[in-house]
PDB file of C-alpha atoms in Angstrom:
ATOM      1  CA  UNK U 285       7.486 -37.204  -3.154  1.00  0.00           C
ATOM      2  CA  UNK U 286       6.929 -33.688  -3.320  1.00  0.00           C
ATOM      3  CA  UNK U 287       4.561 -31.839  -1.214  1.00  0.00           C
ATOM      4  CA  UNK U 288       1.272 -29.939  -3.130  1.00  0.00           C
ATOM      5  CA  UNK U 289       1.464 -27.217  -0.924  1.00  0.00           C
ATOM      6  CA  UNK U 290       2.857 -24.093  -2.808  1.00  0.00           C
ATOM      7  CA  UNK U 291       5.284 -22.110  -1.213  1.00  0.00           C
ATOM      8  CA  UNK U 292       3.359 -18.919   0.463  1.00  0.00           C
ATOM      9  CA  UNK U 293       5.788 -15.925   1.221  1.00  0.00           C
ATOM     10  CA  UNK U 294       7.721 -13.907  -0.969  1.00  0.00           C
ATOM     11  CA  UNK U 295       6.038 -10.739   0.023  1.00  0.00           C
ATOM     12  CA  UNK U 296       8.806  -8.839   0.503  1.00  0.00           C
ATOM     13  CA  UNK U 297       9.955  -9.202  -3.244  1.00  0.00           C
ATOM     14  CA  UNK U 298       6.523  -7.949  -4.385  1.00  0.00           C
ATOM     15  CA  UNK U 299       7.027  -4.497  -5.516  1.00  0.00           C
ATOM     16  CA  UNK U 300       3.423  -3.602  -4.151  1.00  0.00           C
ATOM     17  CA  UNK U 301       4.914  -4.276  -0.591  1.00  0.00           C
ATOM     18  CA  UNK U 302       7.879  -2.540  -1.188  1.00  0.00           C
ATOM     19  CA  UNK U 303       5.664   0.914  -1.868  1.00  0.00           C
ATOM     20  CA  UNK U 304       3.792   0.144   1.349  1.00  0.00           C
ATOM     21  CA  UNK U 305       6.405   0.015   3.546  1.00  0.00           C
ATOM     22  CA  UNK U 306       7.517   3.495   2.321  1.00  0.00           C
ATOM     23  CA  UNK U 307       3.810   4.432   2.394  1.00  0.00           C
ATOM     24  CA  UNK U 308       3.579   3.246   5.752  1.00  0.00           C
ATOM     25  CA  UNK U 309       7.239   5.212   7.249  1.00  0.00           C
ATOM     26  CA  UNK U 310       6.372   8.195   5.895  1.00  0.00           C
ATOM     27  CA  UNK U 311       2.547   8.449   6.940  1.00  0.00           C
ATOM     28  CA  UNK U 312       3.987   7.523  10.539  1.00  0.00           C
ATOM     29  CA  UNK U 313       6.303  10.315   9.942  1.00  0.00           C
ATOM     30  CA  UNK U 314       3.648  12.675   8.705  1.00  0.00           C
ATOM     31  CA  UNK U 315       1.042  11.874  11.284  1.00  0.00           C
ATOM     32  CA  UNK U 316       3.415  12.923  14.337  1.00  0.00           C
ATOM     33  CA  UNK U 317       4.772  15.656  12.891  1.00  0.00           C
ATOM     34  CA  UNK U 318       1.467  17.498  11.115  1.00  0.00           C
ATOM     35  CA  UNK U 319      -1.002  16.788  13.938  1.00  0.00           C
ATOM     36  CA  UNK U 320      -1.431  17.440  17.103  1.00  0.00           C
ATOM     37  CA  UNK U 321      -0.358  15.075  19.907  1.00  0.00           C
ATOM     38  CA  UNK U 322      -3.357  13.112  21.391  1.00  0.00           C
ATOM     39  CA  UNK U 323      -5.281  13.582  17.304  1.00  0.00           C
ATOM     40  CA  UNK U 324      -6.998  10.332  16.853  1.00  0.00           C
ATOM     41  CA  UNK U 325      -6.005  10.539  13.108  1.00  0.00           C
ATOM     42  CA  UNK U 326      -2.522   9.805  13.844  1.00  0.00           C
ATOM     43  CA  UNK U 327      -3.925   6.283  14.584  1.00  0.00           C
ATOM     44  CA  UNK U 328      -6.230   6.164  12.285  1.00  0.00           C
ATOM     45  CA  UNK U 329      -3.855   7.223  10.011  1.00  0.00           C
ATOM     46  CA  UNK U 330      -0.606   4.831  11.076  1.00  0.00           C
ATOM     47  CA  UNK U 331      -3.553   1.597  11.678  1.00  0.00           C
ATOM     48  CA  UNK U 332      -4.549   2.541   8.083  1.00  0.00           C
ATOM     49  CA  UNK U 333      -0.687   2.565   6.486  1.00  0.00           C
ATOM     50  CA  UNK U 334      -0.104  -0.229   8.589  1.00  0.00           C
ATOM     51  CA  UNK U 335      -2.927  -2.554   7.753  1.00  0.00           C
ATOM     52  CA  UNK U 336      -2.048  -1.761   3.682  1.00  0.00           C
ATOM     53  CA  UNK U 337       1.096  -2.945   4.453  1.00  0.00           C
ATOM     54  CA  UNK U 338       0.675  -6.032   7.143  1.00  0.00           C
ATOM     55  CA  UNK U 339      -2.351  -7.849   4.848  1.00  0.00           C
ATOM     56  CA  UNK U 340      -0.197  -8.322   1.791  1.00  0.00           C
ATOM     57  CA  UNK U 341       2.404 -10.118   4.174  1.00  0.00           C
ATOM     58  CA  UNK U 342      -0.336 -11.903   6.147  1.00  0.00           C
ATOM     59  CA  UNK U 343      -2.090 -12.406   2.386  1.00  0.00           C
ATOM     60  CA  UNK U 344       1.370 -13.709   1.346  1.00  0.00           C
ATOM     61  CA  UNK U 345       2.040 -15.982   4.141  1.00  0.00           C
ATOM     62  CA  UNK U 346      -1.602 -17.427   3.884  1.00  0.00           C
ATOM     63  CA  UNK U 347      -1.391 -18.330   0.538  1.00  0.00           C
ATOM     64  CA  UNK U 348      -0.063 -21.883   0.457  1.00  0.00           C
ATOM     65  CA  UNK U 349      -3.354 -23.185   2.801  1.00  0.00           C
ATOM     66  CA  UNK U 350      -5.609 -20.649   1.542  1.00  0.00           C
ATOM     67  CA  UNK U 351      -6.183 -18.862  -1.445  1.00  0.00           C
ATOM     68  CA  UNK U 352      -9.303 -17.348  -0.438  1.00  0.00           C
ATOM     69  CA  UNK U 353      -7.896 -15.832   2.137  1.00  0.00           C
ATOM     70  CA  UNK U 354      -5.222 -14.741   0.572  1.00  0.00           C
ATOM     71  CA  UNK U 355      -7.599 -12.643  -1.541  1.00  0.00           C
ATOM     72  CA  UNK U 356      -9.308 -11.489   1.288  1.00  0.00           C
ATOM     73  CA  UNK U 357      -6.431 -10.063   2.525  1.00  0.00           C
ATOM     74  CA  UNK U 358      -5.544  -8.556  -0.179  1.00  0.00           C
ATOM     75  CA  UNK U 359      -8.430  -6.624  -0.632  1.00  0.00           C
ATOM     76  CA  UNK U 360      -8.289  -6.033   3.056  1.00  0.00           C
ATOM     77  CA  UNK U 361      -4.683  -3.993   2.264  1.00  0.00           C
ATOM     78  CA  UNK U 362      -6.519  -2.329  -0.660  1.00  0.00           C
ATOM     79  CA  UNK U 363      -9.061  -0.855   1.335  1.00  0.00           C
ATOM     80  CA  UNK U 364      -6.746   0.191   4.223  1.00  0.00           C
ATOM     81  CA  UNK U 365      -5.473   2.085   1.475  1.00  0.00           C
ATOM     82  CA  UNK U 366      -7.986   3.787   0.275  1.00  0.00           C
ATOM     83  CA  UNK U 367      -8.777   5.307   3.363  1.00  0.00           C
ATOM     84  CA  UNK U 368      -5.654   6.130   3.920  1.00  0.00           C
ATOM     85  CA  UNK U 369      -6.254   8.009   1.258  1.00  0.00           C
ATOM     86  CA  UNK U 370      -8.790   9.668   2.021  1.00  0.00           C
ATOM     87  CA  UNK U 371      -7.559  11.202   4.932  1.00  0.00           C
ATOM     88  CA  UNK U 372      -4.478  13.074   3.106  1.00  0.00           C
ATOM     89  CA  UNK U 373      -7.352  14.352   0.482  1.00  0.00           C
ATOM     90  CA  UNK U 374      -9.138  15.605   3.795  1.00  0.00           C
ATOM     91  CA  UNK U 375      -5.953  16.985   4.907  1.00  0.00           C
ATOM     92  CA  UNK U 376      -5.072  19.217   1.960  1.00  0.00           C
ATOM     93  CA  UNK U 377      -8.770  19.984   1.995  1.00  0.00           C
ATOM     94  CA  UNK U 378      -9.492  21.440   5.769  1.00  0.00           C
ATOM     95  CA  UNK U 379      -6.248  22.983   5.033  1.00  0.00           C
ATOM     96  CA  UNK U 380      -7.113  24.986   1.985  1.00  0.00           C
ATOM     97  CA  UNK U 381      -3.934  23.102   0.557  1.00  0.00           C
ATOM     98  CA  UNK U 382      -4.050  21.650  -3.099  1.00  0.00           C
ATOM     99  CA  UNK U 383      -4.555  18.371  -4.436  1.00  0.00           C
ATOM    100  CA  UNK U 384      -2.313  18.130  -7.669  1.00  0.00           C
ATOM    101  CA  UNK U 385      -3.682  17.041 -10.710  1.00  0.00           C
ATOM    102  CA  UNK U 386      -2.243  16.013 -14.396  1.00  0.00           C
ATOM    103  CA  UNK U 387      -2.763  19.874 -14.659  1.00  0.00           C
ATOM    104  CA  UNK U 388      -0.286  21.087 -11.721  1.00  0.00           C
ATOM    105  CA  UNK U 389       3.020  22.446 -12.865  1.00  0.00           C
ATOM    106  CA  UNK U 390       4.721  19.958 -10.088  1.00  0.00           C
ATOM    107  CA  UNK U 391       2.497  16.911 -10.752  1.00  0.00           C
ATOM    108  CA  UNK U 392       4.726  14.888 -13.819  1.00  0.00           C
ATOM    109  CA  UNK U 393       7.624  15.610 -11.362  1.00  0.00           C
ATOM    110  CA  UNK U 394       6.099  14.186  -8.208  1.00  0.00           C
ATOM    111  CA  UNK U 395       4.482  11.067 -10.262  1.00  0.00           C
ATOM    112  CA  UNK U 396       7.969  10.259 -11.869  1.00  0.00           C
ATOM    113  CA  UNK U 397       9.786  10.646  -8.236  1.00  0.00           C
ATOM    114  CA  UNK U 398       7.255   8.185  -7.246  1.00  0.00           C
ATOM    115  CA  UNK U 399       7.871   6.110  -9.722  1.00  0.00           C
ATOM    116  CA  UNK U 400      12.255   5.970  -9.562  1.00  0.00           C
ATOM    117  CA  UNK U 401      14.281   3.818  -7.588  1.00  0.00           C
ATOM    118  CA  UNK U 402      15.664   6.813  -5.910  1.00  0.00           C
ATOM    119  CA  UNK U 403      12.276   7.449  -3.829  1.00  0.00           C
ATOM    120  CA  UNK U 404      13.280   4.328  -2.307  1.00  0.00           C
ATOM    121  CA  UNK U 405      16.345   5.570  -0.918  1.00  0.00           C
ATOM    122  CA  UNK U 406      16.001   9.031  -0.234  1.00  0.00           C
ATOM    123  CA  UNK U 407      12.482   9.190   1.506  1.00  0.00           C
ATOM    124  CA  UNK U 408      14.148   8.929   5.061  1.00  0.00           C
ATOM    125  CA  UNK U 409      15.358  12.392   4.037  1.00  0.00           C
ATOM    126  CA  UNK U 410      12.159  13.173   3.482  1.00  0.00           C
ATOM    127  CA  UNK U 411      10.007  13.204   6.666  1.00  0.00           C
ATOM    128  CA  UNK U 412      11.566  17.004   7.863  1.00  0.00           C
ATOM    129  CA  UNK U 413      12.029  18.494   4.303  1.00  0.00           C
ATOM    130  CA  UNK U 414       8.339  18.647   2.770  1.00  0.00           C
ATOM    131  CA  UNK U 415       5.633  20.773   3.308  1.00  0.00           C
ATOM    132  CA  UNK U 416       2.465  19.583   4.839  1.00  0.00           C
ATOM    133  CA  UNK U 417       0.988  19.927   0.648  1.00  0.00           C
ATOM    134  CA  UNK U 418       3.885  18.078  -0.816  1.00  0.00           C
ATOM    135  CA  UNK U 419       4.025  15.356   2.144  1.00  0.00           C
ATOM    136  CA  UNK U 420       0.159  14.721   0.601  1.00  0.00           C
ATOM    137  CA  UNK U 421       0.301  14.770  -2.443  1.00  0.00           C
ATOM    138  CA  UNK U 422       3.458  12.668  -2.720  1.00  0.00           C
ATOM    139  CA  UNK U 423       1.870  10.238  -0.286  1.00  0.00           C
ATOM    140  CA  UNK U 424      -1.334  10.799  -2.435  1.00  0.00           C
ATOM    141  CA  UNK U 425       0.561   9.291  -5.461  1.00  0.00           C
ATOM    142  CA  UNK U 426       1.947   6.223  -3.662  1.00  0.00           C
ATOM    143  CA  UNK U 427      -1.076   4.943  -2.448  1.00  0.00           C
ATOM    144  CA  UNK U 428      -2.686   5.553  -5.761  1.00  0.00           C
ATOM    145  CA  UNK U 429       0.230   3.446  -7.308  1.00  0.00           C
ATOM    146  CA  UNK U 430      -0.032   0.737  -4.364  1.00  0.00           C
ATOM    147  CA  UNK U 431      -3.941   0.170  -5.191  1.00  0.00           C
ATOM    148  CA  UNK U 432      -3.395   0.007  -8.779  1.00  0.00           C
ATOM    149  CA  UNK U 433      -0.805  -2.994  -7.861  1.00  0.00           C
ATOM    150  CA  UNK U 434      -2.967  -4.502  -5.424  1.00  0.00           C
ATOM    151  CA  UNK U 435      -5.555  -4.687  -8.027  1.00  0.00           C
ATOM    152  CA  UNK U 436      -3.842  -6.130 -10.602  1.00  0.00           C
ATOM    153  CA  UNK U 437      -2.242  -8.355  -8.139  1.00  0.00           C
ATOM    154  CA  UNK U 438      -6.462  -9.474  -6.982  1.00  0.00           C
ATOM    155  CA  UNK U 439      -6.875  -9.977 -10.309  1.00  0.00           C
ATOM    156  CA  UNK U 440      -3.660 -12.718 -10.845  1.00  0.00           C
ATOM    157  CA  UNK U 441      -4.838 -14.581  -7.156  1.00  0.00           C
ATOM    158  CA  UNK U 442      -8.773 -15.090  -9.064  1.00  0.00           C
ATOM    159  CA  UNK U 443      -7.074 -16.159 -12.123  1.00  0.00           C
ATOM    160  CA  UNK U 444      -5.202 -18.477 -10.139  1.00  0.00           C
ATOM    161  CA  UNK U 445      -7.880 -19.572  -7.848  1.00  0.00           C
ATOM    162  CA  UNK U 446      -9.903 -20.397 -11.187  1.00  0.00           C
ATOM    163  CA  UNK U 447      -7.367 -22.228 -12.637  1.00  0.00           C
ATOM    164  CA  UNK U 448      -5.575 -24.156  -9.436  1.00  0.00           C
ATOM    165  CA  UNK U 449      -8.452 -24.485  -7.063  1.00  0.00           C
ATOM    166  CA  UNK U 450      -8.363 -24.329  -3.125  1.00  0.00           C
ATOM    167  CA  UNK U 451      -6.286 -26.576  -1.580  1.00  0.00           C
ATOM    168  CA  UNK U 452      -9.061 -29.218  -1.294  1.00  0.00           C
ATOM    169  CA  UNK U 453      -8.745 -29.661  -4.786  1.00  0.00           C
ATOM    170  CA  UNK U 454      -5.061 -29.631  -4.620  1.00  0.00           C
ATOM    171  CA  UNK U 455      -4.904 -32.070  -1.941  1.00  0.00           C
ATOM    172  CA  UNK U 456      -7.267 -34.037  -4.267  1.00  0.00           C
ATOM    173  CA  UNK U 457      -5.249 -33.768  -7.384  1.00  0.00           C
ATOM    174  CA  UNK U 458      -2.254 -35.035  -4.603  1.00  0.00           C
ATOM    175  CA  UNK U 459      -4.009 -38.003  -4.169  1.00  0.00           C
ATOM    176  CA  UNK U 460      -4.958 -39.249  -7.061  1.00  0.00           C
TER     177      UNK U 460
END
């Protein structure tokens, strides 16, 4: 008889997770290396990376008990994000660095980097080769991409919640 417990996982497949993970090396990377040594933002910073990153796999795993907190989770990672976010804006800010726009000669580049399969390779190169401005504003463009998955991904685990249930009304379904 099979079981009516879906199979939770797969996280590491999602392309959303894949982004984080780079979002979370190179924030690490970028934390030690553009701020001081005892700065609580390199904490805040890495906790932040680290928390998009660790919900979606905690989200994942949760999933086949739980889809509310598998959305909760989720959201959770989206958030981290955010204010991950926020800090590189604050960053390029206090730093009278810019934040590039559709308008910046080097923006199209950056987003389509982002975007290619080589990013995924090549970032370890990364960490001592960019500026403390391109570091941001490429990091800027993940996250952006991450949240727009993670959305769109909140927006498939409510359809699926509306349509499936919780598990008590799988476990119902099971039984009858």
């Amino acid at each position: 008889m099979p079981g009516f417990l879906p199979h939770g996982g797969g996280y590491k497949k999602l392309k959303v997770y894949q982004v984080t993970e780079i979002i979370y090396d190179l924030t690490y990377h970028f934390a030690h290396r553009f701020y001081a040594i005892g700065d609580r933002t390199i904490d805040q910073m890495v906790q932040a990376a680290r928390s998009g990153k660790q919900n979606i796999a905690e989200g994942s795993a949760a999933s086949s008990t739980s889809r509310e907190t598998e959305i909760k989770l989720t959201n959770v990672a989206k958030a981290s994000l955010e204010e991950l976010l926020v800090d590189y804006e604050d960053y390029l800010r206090v730093n009278g660095l810019c934040q590039w726009n559709k308008h910046h000669p080097r923006y199209a580049q950056m987003l389509a980097y982002a975007k290619s399969d080589a990013l995924t390779i090549e970032y370890p190169t990364l960490y001592d080769r960019l500026n403390g401005e391109e570091y941001c504003n490429l990091c800027i463009t993940l996250i952006n991409q991450a949240t727009y998955m993670l959305r769109k991904l909140l927006d498939k685990q409510q359809q699926a919640f509306v349509e499936q249930g919780g598990i008590r009304e799988q476990m119902t379904r099971a039984r009858l």
